[in-house]
XYZ file of C-alpha atoms in Angstrom:
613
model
C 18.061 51.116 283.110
C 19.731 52.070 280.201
C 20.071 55.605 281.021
C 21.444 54.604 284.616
C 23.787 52.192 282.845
C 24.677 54.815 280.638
C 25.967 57.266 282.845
C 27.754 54.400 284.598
C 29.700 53.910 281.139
C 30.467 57.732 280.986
C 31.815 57.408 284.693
C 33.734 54.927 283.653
C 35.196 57.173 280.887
C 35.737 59.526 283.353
C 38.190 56.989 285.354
C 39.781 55.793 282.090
C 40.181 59.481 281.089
C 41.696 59.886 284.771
C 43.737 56.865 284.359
C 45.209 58.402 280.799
C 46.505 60.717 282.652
C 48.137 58.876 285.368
C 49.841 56.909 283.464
C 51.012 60.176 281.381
C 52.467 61.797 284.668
C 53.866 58.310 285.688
C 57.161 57.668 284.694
C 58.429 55.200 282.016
C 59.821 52.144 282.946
C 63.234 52.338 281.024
C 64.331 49.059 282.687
C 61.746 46.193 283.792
C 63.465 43.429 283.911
C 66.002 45.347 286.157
C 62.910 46.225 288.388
C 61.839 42.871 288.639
C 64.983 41.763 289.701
C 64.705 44.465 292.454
C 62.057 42.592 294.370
C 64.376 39.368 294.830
C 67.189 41.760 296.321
C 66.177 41.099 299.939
C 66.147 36.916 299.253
C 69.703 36.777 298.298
C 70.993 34.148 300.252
C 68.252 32.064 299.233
C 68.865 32.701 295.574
C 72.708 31.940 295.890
C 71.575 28.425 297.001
C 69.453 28.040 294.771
C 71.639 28.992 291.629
C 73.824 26.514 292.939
C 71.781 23.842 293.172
C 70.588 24.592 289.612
C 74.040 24.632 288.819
C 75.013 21.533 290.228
C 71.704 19.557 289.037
C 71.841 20.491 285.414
C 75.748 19.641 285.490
C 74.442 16.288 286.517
C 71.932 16.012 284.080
C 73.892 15.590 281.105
C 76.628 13.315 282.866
C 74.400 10.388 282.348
C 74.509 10.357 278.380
C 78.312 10.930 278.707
C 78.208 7.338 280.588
C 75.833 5.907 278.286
C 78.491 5.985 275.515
C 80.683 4.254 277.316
C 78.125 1.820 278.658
C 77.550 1.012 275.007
C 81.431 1.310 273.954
C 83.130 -0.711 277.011
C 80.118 -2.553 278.367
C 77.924 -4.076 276.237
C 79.809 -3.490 273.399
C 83.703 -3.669 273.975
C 86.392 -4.073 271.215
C 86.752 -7.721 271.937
C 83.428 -8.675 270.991
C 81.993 -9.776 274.649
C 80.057 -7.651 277.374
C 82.040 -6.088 280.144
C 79.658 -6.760 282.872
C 81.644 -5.235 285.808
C 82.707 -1.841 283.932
C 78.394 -1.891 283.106
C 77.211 -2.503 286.596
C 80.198 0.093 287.461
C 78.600 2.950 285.106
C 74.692 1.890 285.398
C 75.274 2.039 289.592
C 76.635 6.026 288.874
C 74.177 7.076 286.448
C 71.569 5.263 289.253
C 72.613 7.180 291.926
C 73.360 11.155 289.374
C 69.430 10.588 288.969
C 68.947 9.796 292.184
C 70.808 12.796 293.491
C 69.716 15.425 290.921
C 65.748 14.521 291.769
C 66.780 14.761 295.987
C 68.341 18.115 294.764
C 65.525 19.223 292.201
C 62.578 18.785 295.638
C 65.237 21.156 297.413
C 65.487 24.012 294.516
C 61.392 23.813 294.165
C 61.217 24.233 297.747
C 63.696 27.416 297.993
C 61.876 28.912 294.804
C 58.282 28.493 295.530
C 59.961 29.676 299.049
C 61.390 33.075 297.401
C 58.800 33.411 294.547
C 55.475 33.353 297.236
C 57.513 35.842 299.220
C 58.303 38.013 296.776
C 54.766 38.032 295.347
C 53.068 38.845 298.921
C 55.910 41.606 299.592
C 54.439 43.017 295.928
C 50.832 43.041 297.318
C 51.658 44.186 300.805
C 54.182 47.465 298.665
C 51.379 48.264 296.570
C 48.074 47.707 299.183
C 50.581 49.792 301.733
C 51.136 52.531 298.747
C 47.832 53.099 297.602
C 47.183 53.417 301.514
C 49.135 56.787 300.970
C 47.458 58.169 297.853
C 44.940 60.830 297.884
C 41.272 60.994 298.623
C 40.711 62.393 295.132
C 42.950 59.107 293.733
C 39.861 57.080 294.731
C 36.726 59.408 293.554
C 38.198 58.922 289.999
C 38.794 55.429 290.513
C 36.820 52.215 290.628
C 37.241 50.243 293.440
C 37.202 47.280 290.976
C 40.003 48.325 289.605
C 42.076 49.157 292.073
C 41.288 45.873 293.724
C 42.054 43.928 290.215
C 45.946 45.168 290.454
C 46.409 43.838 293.737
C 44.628 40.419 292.847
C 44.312 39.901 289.437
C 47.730 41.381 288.345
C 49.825 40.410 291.050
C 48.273 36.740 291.131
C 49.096 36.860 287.612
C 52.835 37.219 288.062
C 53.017 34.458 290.541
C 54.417 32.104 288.320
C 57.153 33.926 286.769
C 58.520 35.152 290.109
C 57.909 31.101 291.519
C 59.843 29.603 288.953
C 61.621 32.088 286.197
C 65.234 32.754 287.908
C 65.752 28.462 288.440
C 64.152 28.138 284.775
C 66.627 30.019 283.187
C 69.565 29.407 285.202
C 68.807 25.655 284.963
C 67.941 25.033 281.560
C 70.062 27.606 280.041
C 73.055 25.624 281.801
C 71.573 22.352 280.898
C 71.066 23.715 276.978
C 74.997 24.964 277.180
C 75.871 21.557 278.844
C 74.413 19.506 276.274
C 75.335 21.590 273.378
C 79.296 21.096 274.427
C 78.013 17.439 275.381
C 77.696 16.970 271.279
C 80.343 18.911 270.529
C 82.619 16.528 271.933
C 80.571 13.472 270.959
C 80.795 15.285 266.899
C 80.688 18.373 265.939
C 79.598 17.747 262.396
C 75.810 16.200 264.145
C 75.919 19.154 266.247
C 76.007 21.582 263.087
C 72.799 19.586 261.818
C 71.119 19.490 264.963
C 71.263 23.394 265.865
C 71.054 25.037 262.032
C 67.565 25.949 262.892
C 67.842 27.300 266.154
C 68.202 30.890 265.721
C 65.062 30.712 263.428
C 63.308 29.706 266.143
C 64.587 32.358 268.414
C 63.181 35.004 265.786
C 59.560 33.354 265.598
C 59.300 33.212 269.380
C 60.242 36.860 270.063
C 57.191 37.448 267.533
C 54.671 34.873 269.281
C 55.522 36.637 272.644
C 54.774 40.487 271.224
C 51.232 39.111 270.274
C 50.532 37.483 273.707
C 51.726 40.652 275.560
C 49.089 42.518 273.499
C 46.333 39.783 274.438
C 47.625 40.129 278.162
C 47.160 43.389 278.439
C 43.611 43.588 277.348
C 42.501 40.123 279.149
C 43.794 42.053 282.208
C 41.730 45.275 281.727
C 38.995 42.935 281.001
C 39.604 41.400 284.385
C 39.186 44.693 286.329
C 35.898 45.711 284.189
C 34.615 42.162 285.498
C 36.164 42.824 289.009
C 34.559 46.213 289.286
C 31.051 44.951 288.111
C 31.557 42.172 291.083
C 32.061 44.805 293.605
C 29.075 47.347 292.173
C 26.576 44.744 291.680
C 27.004 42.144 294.419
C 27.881 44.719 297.415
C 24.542 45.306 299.476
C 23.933 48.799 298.262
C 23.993 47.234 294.453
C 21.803 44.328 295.686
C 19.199 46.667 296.805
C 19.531 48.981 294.072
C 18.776 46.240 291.443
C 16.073 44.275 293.309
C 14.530 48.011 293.551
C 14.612 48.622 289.944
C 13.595 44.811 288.948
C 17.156 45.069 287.155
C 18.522 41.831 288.283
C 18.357 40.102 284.594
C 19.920 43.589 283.398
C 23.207 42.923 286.101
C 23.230 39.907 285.122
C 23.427 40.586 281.218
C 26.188 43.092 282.169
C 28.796 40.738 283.371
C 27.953 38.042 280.625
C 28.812 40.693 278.223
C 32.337 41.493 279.762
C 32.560 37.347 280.786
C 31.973 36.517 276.978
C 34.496 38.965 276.525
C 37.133 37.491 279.373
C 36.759 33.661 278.008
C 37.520 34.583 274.038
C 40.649 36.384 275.907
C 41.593 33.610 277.634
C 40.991 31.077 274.471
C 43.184 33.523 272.540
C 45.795 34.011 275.201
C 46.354 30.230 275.513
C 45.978 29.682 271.704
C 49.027 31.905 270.888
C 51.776 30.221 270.325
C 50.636 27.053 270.479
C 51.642 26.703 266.706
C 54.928 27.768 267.049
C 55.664 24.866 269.808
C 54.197 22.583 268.158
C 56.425 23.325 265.192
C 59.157 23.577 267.741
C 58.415 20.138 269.255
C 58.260 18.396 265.703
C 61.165 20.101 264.608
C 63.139 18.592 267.979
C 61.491 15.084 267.613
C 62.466 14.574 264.197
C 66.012 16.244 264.525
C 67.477 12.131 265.500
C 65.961 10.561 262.222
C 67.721 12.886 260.601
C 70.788 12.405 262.778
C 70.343 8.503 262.055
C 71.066 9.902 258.247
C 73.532 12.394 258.751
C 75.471 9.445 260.837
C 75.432 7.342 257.913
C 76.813 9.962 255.525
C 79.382 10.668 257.628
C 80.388 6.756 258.107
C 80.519 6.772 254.080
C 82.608 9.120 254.281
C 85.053 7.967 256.335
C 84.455 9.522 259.634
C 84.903 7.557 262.420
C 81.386 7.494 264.625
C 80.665 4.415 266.624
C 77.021 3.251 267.739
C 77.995 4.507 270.574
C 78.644 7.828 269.627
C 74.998 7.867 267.576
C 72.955 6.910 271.340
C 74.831 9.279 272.969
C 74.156 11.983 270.711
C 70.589 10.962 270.090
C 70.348 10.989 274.038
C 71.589 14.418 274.835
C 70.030 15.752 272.213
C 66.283 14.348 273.889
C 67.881 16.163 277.008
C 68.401 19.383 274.669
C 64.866 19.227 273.556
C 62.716 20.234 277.200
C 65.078 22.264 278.189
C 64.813 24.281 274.920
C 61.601 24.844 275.545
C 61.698 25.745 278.533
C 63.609 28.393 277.687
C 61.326 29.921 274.975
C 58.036 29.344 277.393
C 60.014 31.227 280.064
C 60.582 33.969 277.023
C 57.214 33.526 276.329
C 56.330 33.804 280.219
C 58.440 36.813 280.588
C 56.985 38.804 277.498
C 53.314 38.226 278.645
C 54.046 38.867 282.337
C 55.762 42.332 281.357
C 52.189 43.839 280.654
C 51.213 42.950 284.089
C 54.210 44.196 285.598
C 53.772 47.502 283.792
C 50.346 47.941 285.231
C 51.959 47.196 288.640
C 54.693 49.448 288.167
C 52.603 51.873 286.999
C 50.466 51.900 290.043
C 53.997 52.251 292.252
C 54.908 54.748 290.379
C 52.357 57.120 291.462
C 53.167 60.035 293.210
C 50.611 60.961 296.711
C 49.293 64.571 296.002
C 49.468 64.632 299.600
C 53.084 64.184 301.758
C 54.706 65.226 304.913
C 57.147 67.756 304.035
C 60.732 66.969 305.257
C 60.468 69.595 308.446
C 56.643 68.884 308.965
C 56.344 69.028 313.170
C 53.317 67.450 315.595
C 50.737 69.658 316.298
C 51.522 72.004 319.142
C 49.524 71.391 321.902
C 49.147 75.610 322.428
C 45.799 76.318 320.681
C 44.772 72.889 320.247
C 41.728 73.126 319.037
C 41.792 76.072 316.774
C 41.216 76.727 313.060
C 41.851 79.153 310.607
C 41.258 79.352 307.220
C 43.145 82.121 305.844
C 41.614 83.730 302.086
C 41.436 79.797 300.966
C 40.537 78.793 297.281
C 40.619 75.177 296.287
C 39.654 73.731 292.826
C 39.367 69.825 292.715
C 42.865 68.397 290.690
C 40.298 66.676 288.309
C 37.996 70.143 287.626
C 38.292 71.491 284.176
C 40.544 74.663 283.978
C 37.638 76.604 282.993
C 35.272 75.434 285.652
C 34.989 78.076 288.601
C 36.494 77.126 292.035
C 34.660 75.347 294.926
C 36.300 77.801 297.334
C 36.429 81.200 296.632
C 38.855 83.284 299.303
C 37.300 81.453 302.341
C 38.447 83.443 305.374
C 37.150 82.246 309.053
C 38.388 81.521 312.576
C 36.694 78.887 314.589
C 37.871 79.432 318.254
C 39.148 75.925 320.690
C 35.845 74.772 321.986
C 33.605 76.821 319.684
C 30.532 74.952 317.940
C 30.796 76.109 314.742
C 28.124 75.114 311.871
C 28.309 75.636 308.022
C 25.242 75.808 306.466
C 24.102 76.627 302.938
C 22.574 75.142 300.244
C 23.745 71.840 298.337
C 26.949 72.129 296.466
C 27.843 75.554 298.049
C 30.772 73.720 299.148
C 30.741 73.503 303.045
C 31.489 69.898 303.115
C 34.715 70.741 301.182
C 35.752 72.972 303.889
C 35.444 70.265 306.843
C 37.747 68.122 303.974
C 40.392 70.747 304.213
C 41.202 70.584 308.064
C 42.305 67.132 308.287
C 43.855 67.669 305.208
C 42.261 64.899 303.117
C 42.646 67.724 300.084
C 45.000 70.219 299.910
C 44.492 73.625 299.359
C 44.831 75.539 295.758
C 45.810 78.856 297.150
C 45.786 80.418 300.881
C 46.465 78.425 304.474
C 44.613 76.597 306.732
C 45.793 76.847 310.273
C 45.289 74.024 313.187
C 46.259 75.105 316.471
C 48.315 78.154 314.784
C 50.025 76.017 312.159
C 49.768 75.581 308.376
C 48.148 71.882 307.872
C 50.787 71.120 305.288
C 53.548 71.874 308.048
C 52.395 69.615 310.224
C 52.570 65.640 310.565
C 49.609 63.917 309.260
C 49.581 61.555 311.818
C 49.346 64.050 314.330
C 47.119 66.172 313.020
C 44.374 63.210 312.124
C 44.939 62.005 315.826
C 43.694 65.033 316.872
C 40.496 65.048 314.793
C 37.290 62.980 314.972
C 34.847 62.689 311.719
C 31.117 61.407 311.994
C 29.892 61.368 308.295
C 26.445 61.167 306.984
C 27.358 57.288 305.789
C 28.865 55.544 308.306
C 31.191 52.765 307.133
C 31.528 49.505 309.520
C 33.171 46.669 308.335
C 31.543 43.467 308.803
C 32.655 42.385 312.180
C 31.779 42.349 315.767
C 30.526 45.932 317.331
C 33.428 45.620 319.822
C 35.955 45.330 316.773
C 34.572 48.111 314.606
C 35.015 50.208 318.003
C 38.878 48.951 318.385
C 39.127 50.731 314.875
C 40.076 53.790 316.419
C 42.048 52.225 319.445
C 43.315 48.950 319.016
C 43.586 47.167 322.309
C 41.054 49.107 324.353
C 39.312 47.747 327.240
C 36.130 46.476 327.576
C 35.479 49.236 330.277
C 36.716 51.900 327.611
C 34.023 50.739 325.272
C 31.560 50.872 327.291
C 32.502 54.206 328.535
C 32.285 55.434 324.878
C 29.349 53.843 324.077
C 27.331 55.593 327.037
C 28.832 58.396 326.096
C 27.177 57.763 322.171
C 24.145 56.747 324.025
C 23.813 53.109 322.028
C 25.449 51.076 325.198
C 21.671 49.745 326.280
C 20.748 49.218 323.032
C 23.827 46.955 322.809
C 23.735 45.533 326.063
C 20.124 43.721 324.608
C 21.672 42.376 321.501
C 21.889 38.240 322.563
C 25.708 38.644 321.935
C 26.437 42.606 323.147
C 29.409 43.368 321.616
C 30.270 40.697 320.063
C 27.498 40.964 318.142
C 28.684 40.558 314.031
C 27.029 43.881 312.277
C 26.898 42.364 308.892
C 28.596 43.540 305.785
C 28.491 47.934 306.292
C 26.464 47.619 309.475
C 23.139 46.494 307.492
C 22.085 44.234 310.395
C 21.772 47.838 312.297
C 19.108 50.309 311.922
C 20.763 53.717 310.733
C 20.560 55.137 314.082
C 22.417 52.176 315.658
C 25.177 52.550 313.302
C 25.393 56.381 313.975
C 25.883 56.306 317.459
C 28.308 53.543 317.253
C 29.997 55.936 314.617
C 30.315 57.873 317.365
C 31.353 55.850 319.964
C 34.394 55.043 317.385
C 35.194 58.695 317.496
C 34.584 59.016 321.372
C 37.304 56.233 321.825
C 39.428 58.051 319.989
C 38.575 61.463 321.783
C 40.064 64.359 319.415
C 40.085 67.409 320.272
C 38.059 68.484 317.404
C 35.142 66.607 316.103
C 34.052 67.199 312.531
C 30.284 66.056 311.947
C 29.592 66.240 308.151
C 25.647 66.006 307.968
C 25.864 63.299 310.870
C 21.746 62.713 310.917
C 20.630 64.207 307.539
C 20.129 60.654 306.604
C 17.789 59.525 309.769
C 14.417 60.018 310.298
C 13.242 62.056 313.105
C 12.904 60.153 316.024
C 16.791 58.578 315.358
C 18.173 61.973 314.530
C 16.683 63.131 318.474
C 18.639 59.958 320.083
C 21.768 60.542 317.563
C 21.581 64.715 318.470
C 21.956 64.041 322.170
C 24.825 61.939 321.854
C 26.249 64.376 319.514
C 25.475 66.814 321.873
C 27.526 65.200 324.417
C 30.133 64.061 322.447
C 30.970 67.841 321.681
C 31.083 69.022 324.696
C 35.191 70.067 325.914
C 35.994 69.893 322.047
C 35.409 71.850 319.234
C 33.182 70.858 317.158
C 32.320 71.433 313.250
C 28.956 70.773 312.014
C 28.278 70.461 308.494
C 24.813 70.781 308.442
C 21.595 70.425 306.136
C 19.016 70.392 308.846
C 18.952 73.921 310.211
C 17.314 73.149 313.513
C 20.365 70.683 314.578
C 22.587 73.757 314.714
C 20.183 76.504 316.656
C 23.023 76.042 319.745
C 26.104 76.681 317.719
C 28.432 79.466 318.785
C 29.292 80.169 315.258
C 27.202 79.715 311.838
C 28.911 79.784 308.286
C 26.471 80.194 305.741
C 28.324 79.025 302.624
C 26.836 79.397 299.481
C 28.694 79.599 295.689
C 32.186 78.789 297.886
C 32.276 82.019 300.205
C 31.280 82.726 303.073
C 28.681 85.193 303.033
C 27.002 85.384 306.292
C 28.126 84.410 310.269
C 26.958 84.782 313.607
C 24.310 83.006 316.024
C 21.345 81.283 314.646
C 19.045 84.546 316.313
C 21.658 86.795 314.718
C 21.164 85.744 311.242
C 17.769 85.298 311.636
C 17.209 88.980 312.451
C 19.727 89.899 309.645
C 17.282 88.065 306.925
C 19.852 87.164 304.621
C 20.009 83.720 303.109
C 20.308 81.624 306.696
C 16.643 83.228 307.120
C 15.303 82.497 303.904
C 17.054 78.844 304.368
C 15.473 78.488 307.871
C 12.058 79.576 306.901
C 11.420 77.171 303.795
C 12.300 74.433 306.469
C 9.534 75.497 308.898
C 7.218 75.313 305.884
């Protein structure tokens, strides 16, 4: 196991290597705040009511302390000596009903942020799930699907909070801070001097706290995706059976307690920072009106004049200073940490597809539908080493519309790569390849996929019904049309005795199937679709031989009126083709019929005789 789980580790070198040098082609991100505040561009009307409702409820919040003064001044304690109880009920009945309105209006502004902030967050996931939709096959052979499924739940779930509740945050306490600090400037500016001296050492120690928790951020996220990606290798079926094979259960199981050890003293140590620094922050704030108590008293002996009054009402806003303060340096805080995550987002954004439309790219024409060209083609994977030779070497060929053609060859000769290059899913490195007359990269991707069918060696079905794996390739088909395609894939009977036909749930990647059943549906998928060229990369290499005879004759009929490309490692599936490739170091070095090649005995013959042995 530790061999297997060895070369796992240098794989996922290999995608940290890869993802080096992403980020190293992605761009910097000169201005993230500015980005973030991007994403709340479309919500603007709700964020204008919401600033002023922030506005208006942190004005209020600092009106009551105001009153309290002269509640103590002219109420309870007027110059004559006795309680003015009308002017009291007068200024307890507003301060009553400024709480009363500022809590109506604080349900409102949590409503319109958690409103804008959920929004926000779900237009994030939908930009970046919708953007990696467009990135290249070869941006996902390098990559762990852990990973990539970490940044859209781990890293975008992990800014939810900051986009919920930053912009009222700030807005809110920064005018309730401002409001209260002119609050005791007009109460007496000689407190307010004592009250604030240590502020801006405060301001220093936070911006310190938050560097440290951006660090701790950063790797408690990558430690996320290591543990996301060893959830999606270990618990998908294919990593169940793989470990139940091998007895390695215990060993899976050691795996993720390693990285989960690893997660928790992340998480103690991303909560733990900081907490110091409030807690100095809170003492520091509590303490702050005994010392105002003193500070009153020296400034009475001195002869400034600062009533009992004045001292509650100072005391009082200050109290209100003292969460909003902090709010503001959590939000800091907040903000700091969160930047790692947006980076990683960003950075994922940022990416550029390999593979585009150009800006005069054209449908394919429907004159020659059907054939293909390769013209002197070399290709060399974007991930090869320099030094490493090319997959394709000067490929030149011309499959005909209608024409079964077959590559053949043996393993790694590259013929697989070629049926990759027609619906463009990599792009070329030097030469053309021509569908129906054009140059792939001319033409709109859209178009040219709709016009081509693939039927690969593992068939992918997502765990639904048969009927909805089959609406894959035409949403809202008939019944009738499935069932057309499915006779035509020769697997309607076999569905037809399933208790549920096709609604029958296949289980997660079609396990509930034998490998047969899943084949033909496979093809009944493309059949539904009907392209006008089919693409079978080593369709029944993978069956045994009494599936591969049912799975051949729907192939069979599913090629006929289309052309048809058949990637083949069994030479007797391709005896009928019109055309054999025989690929072998990335050239082409023989073609013709199967009886043609056979006489010529070349490499096809050799091939075709070690597979009678």
């Amino acid at each position: 196991m530790s061999g297997v789980r060895g070369g796992g580790r240098m794989m996922g070198g290999g995608d940290a290597a890869a993802q080096r040098a992403a980020n190293a082609a992605a761009p910097k991100i000169p201005n993230l705040l500015g980005r973030i505040a991007g994403l709340f561009a479309p919500h603007r009307q709700a964020l204008t009511v919401t600033i002023i409702l922030v506005l208006v409820s942190a004005g209020l919040s600092v009106v009551p302390p105001l009153l309290t003064k002269q509640a103590f001044d002219q109420g309870l304690f007027p110059s004559d000596g006795r309680p003015n109880i009308p002017v009291l009920v007068q200024l307890v009945s507003i301060m009553v009903a400024l709480w009363v309105s500022s809590a109506a209006l604080g349900v409102w502004q949590t409503w319109l942020t958690a409103t804008v902030g959920n929004r926000v967050m779900g237009a994030l996931r939908i930009r970046l799930f919708g953007h990696l939709q467009a990135m290249e096959l070869a941006f996902f052979t390098r990559t762990k699907t852990g990973v990539i499924q970490s940044r859209l739940q781990n890293d975008v779930g992990g800014v939810a909070g900051v986009l919920s509740n930053t912009i009222s945050s700030v807005i809110g306490n920064t005018v309730t801070v401002l409001a209260a600090l002119v609050s005791m400037l007009v109460l007496s500016w000689q407190l307010t001097l004592v009250a604030v001296i240590l502020l801006p050492v405060l301001v220093i120690a936070q911006r310190r706290v938050g560097q440290v928790r951006a660090r701790i951020a950063t790797k408690t996220q990558e430690s996320l995706s290591d543990m996301t990606a060893i959830t999606q290798e270990a618990l998908s079926v294919s990593g169940i059976l793989l470990a139940k094979s091998f007895n390695q259960q215990q060993a899976e199981t050691a795996r993720y307690d390693a990285e989960n050890q690893n997660q928790i003293s992340l998480q103690v140590k991303q909560q733990m920072s900081g907490q110091w620094f409030f807690a100095m922050v809170s003492i520091f704030l509590s303490i702050i009106p005994a010392i105002i108590y003193v500070a009153a008293a020296y400034l009475i002996t001195g002869g400034v004049d600062v009533t009992a009054g004045t001292i509650v009402a100072f005391t009082t806003v200050q109290a209100r200073l003292m969460f909003p303060l902090l709010g503001l340096l959590r939000v800091a805080l907040d903000l700091q940490t969160s930047s790692a995550l947006f980076a990683r987002i960003f950075e994922y954004l940022d990416l550029e597809p390999a593979i585009t439309d150009t800006p005069d790219s054209h449908p394919v024409r429907a004159a020659g539908l059907g054939r293909i060209e390769f013209d002197n083609v070399v290709f060399r994977y974007p991930d090869a080493p320099t030094e490493s030779p090319a997959t394709l070497k000067g490929v030149s060929l011309v499959i005909e519309p209608g024409q079964f053609a077959a590559f053949v060859g043996p393993s790694g000769a590259g013929k697989t790569t070629v049926s990759y290059l027609i619906p463009r899913l990599h792009d070329v490195t030097a030469g053309r390849v021509l569908f129906a007359g054009d140059d792939v990269r001319q033409l709109d991707s859209d178009s040219l996929v709709r016009n081509i069918g693939i039927v690969s060696q593992e068939t992918y079905l997502f765990h639904a019904t048969i009927a909805e794996n089959l609406r894959y390739a035409k949403p809202g088909a008939s019944l009738a049309e499935l069932e057309v395609a499915a006779i035509g894939a020769n697997i309607h009977d076999t569905i037809m005795s399933f208790p549920d036909a096709y609604d029958t749930v296949v289980g997660e990647r079609g396990y509930r199937l034998s490998g047969g059943e899943k084949q033909r549906i496979a093809i009944a998928r493309v059949l539904l679709k009907d392209p006008a060229v089919l693409i079978l990369d080593e369709a029944t290499s993978a069956l045994d031989s009494i599936s591969e005879r049912v799975v051949q004759d729907a192939l069979d009929a599913a090629s006929k009126g289309r052309t048809t490309i058949a990637v083949a490692h069994r030479l007797s599936t391709v005896r009928a083709a019109d055309v054999i490739f025989v690929v072998d170091g990335g050239r082409v070095v023989e073609r013709g019929t199967h009886d043609e090649l056979i006489a010529a005995g070349g490499l096809y013959s050799s091939l075709y005789a070690q597979q009678l042995r």
